CSV table of C-alpha atoms in Angstrom, one decimal:
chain,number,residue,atom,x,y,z
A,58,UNK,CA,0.0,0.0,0.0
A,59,UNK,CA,1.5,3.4,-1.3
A,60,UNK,CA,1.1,6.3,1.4
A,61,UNK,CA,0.9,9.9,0.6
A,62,UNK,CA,3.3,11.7,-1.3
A,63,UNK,CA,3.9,15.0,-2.1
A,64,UNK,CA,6.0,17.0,-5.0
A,65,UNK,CA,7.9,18.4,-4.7
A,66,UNK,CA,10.0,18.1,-1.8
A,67,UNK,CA,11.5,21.8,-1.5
A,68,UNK,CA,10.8,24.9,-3.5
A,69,UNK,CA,11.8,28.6,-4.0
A,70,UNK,CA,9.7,31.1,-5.5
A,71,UNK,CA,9.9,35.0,-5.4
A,72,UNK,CA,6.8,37.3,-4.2
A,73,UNK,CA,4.0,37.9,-6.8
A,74,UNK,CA,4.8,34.3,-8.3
A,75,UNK,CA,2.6,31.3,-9.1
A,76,UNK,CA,3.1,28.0,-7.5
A,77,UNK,CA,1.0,25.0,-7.7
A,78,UNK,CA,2.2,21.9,-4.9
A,79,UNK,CA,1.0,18.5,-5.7
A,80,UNK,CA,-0.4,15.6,-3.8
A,81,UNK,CA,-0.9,11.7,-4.3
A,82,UNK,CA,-3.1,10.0,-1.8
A,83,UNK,CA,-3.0,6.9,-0.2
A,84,UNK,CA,-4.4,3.5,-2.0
A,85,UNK,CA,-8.1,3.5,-1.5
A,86,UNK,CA,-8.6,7.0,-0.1
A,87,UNK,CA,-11.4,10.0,-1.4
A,88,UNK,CA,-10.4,12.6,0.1
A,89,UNK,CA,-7.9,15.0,0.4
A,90,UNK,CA,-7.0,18.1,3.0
A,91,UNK,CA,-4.4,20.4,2.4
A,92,UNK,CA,-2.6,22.3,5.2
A,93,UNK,CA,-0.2,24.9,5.6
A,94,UNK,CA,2.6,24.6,8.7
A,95,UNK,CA,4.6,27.4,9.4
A,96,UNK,CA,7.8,27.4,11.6
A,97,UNK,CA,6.8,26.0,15.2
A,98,UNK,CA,3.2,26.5,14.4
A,99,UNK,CA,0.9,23.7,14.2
A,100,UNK,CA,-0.9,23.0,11.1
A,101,UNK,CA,-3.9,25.3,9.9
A,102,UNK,CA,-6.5,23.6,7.6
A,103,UNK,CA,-6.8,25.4,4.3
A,104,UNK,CA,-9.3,23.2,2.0
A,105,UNK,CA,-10.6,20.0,1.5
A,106,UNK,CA,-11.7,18.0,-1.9
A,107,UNK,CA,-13.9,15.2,-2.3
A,108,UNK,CA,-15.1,13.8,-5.5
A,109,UNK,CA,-13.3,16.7,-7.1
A,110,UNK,CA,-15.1,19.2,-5.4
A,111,UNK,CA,-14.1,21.5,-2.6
A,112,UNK,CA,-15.6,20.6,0.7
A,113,UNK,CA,-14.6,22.9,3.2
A,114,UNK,CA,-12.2,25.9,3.5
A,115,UNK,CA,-9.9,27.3,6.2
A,116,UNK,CA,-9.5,31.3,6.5
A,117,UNK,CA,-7.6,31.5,3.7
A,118,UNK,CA,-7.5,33.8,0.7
A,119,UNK,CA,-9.0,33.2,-2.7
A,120,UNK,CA,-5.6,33.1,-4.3
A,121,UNK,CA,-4.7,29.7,-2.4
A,122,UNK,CA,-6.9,27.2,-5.1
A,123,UNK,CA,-7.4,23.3,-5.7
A,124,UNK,CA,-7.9,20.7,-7.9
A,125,UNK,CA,-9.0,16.9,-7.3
A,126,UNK,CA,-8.7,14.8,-10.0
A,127,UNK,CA,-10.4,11.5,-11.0
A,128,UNK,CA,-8.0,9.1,-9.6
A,129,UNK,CA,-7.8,11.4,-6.5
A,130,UNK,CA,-4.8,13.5,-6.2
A,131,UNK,CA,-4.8,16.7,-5.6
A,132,UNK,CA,-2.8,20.0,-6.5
A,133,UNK,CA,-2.7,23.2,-4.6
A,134,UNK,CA,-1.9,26.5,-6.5
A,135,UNK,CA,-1.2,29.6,-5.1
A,136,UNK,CA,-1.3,32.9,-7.0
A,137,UNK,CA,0.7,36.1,-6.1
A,138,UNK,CA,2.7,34.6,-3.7
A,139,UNK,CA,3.7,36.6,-0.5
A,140,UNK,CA,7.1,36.5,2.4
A,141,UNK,CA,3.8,35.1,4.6
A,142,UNK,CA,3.2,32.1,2.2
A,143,UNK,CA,6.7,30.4,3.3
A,144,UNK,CA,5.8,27.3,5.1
A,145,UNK,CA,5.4,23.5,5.2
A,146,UNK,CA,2.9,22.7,3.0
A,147,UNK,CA,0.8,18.9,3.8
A,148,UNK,CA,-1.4,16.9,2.3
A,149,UNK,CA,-3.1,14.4,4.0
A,150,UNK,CA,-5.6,12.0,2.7
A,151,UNK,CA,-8.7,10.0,4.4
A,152,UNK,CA,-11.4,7.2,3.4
A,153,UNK,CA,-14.7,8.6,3.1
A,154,UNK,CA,-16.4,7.2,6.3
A,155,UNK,CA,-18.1,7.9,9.1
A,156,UNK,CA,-15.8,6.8,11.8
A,157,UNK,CA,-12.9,7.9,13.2
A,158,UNK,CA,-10.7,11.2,12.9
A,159,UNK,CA,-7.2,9.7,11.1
A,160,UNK,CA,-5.9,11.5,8.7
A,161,UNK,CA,-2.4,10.4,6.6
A,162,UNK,CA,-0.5,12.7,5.8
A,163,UNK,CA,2.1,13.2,3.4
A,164,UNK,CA,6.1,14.7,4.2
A,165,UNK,CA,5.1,18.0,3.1
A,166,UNK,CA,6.5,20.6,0.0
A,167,UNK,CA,8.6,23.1,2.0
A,168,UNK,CA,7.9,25.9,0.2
A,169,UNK,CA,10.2,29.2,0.5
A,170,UNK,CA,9.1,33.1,-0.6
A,171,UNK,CA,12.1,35.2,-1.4
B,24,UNK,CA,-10.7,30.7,21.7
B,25,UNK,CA,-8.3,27.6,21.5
B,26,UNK,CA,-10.1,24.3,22.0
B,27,UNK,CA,-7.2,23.0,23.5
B,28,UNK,CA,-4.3,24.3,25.6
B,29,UNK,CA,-1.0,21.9,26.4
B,30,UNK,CA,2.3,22.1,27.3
B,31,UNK,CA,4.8,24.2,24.7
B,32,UNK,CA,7.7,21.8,25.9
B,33,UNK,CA,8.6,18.7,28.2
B,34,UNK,CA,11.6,17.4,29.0
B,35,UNK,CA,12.1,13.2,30.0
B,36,UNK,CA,15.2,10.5,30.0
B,37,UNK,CA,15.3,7.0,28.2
B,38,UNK,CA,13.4,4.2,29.6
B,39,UNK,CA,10.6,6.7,31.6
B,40,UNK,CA,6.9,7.3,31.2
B,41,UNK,CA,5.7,10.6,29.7
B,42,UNK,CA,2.6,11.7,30.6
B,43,UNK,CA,1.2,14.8,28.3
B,44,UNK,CA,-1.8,16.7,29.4
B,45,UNK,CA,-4.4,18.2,27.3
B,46,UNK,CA,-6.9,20.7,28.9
B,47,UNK,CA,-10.0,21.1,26.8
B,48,UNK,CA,-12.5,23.3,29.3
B,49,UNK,CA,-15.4,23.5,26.1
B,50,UNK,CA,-15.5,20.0,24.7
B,51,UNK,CA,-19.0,19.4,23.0
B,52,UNK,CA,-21.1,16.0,23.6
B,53,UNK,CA,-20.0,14.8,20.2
B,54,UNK,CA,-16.3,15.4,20.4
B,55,UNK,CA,-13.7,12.9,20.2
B,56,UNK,CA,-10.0,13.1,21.5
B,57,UNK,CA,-7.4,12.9,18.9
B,58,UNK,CA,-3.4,12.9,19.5
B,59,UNK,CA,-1.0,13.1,16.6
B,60,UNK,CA,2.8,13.2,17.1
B,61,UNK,CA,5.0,14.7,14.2
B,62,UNK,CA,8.9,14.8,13.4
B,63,UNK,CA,10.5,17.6,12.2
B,64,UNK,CA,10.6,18.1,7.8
B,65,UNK,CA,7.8,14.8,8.3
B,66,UNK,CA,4.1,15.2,8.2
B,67,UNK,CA,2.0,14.4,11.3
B,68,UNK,CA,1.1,10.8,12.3
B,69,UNK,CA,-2.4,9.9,14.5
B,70,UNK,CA,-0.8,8.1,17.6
B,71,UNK,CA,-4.8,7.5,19.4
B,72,UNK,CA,-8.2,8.4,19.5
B,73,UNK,CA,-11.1,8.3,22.3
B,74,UNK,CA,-14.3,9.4,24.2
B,75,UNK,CA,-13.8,8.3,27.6
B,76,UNK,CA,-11.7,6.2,30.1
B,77,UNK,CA,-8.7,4.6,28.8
B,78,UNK,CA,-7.7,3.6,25.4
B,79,UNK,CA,-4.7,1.5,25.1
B,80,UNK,CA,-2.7,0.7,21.7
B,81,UNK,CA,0.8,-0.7,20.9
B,82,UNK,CA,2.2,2.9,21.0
B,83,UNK,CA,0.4,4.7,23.7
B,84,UNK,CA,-2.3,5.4,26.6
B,85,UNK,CA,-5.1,8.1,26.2
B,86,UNK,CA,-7.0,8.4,29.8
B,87,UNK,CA,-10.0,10.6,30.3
B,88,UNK,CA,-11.7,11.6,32.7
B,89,UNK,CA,-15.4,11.5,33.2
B,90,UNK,CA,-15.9,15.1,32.4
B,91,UNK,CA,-13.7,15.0,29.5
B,92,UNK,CA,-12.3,18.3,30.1
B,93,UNK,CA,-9.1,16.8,30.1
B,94,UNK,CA,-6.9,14.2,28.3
B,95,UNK,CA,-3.4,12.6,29.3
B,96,UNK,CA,-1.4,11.0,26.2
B,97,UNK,CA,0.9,8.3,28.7
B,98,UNK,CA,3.6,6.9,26.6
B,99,UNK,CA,5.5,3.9,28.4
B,100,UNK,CA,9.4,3.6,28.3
B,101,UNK,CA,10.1,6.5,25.6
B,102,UNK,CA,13.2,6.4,23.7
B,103,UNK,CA,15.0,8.8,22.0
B,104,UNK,CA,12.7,8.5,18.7
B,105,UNK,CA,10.1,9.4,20.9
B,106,UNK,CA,11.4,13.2,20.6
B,107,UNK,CA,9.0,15.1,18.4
B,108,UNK,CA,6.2,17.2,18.7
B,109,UNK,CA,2.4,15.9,19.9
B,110,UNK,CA,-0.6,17.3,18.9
B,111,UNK,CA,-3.9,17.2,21.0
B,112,UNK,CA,-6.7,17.2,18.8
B,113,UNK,CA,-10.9,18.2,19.8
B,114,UNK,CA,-13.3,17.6,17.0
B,115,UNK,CA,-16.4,15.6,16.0
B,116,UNK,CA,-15.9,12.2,14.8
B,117,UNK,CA,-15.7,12.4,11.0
B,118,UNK,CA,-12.2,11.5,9.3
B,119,UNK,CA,-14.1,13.5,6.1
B,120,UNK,CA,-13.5,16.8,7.7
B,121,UNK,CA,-11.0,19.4,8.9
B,122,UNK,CA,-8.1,18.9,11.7
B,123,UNK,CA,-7.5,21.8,14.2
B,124,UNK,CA,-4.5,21.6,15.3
B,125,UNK,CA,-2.9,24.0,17.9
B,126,UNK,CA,0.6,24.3,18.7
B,127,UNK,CA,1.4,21.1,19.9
B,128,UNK,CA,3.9,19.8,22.7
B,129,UNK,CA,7.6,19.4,22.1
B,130,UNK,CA,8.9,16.2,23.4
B,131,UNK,CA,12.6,15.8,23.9
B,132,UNK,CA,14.0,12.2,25.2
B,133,UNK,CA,17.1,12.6,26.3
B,134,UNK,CA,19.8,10.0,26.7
């Protein structure tokens, strides 16, 4: 069973710029969350997809997007990036049931805004 | 309002037991008691899950008291892989939605 991964593993971007992070999930699972770490913070929920639709949003802004595609990966894009937007980005992934609050998560894009 | 408030940092030696408190004053009827642990550059991992009284799996303890304002993650005999941060996590059970996390506890094991 393949667990989640992530692409890719580091980045560097420059404010204003376009990024888009992308996710795999694990074998089996419908959903994906996307999260945004920074530095000794915990994680903050940004979005969710299920069945390629978004289902549920953090308080973020409209320039962090997502995509879900049929075989249930993921991509997050951010537009007009900002010094703020440098953080751990994770992915995590979860069956679509009604039990239970495990989520799998990915290693995470460390993403850097120069 | 935080849901949850733990320690920022704890301190223990190969071999002991590490007890972690989580103080969650507002917990609603329907809200389960999640702990995650996470390594540094890794994503978090769930460690255990409950309601009430005492939970036992291969890696930890979760005890509860009966009015659940409170949580205690007891992990026997750490080792120095055991340093990391833990998460103590307050929501409603459904795996489908959104993880609140707060700032965590930093574990170090020390030799």
């Amino acid at each position: 069973e393949t667990g989640v991964t992530q692409s890719p593993t580091h980045l560097i971007k420059t404010r204003g710029q376009q990024v888009t992070l992308r996710c795999s999930s694990q074998s089996g699972h419908n959903t994906v969350s996307w999260y945004q770490q920074a530095l000794g913070q915990g994680p903050q929920f940004i979005f969710q997809y299920y069945r390629e639709e978004e289902n549920g949003r953090g308080n973020f802004p409209p320039r962090f997007s997502g995509l879900q595609f049929p075989n249930y990966s993921s991509e997050l894009n951010v537009n007009a990036l900002e010094l703020d937007d440098s953080a751990l980005y994770l992915c995590a992934s979860s069956p679509r049931t009604s039990g239970g609050n495990e989520q799998f998560f990915g290693p995470g894009t460390r993403l850097t805004v120069l | 309002l935080a849901k949850t408030t733990q320690p920022i940092s704890m301190d223990s030696y190969e071999g002991q037991e590490v007890n972690i408190t989580c103080s969650h004053n507002n917990i609603a009827t329907n809200d389960y008691i999640t702990w995650y642990q996470q390594f540094p550059s890794q994503g978090p991992r769930f460690i255990i899950q409950g309601y009430k009284t005492k939970v036992t799996n291969e890696v930890a303890s979760l005890f509860i008291p009966a009015d659940r304002k409170s949580s205690t993650l007891s992990l026997p005999r750490v080792s120095l892989s055991d340093t990391a941060v833990y998460y103590c996590l307050v929501d409603p059970m459904d795996s489908s939605y959104k993880l609140i996390f707060g700032s965590g506890t930093r574990l170090l094991v020390r030799p």
